[in-house]
C-alpha positions in Angstrom: -1.2 193.1 -31.5 0.7 189.9 -32.1 0.4 189.2 -28.3 -3.3 189.8 -28.4 -3.7 187.5 -31.5 -1.5 184.8 -29.9 -3.6 185.0 -26.7 -6.7 184.7 -28.7 -5.5 181.6 -30.6 -3.7 180.1 -27.7 -0.4 180.0 -29.4 2.9 181.8 -28.9 3.9 185.1 -30.5 6.6 183.2 -32.2 4.0 181.1 -33.9 2.2 184.2 -35.2 5.4 185.6 -36.7 6.3 182.2 -38.2 3.0 181.8 -39.8 3.1 185.3 -41.3 6.5 184.5 -42.7 5.1 181.3 -44.2 2.3 183.2 -45.9 4.8 185.8 -47.2 7.0 183.0 -48.6 4.0 181.7 -50.4 3.5 185.1 -52.1 0.6 186.3 -50.0 1.0 190.1 -50.2 1.6 190.8 -46.5 4.0 193.8 -45.9 5.6 195.0 -42.7 7.8 193.6 -39.9 7.7 192.1 -36.5 7.2 194.6 -33.7 6.1 197.3 -36.2 3.0 195.8 -37.8 1.7 194.1 -40.9 -0.8 194.9 -43.6 -2.2 192.7 -46.5 -2.8 194.4 -49.8 -6.4 195.6 -50.1 -8.5 193.4 -52.3 -6.5 190.3 -51.9 -8.4 187.1 -51.1 -6.8 184.0 -49.7 -7.4 181.0 -51.9 -10.2 178.7 -50.9 -9.5 175.5 -48.9 -10.0 172.1 -50.2 -10.7 169.9 -47.2 -11.5 166.2 -47.1 -14.4 165.0 -45.0 -12.2 164.2 -42.0 -10.6 167.6 -42.1 -13.9 169.4 -42.5 -15.4 167.5 -39.4 -12.3 168.5 -37.4 -12.8 172.1 -38.2 -16.5 171.9 -37.3 -15.7 170.2 -34.0 -13.1 172.8 -33.2 -15.4 175.7 -34.0 -18.2 174.3 -31.8 -15.7 173.9 -29.0 -14.7 177.5 -29.4 -18.3 178.6 -29.4 -19.0 176.8 -26.2 -16.1 178.6 -24.4 -17.4 182.0 -25.1 
């Protein structure tokens, strides 16, 4: 699954595992281990993002680029 996610996001598996570790370090309730699997506690919502205008525009451009490739 990590490889599938890495392929879909065009990053390395190492990046996937590093990002999960970062979320866990920030007290996100993700349980499991590399090679076995992960699960996030049911009912947990990630906090909302506060983006400035430039960041929001970058997200919009990125999403439209992804949509064109499909």
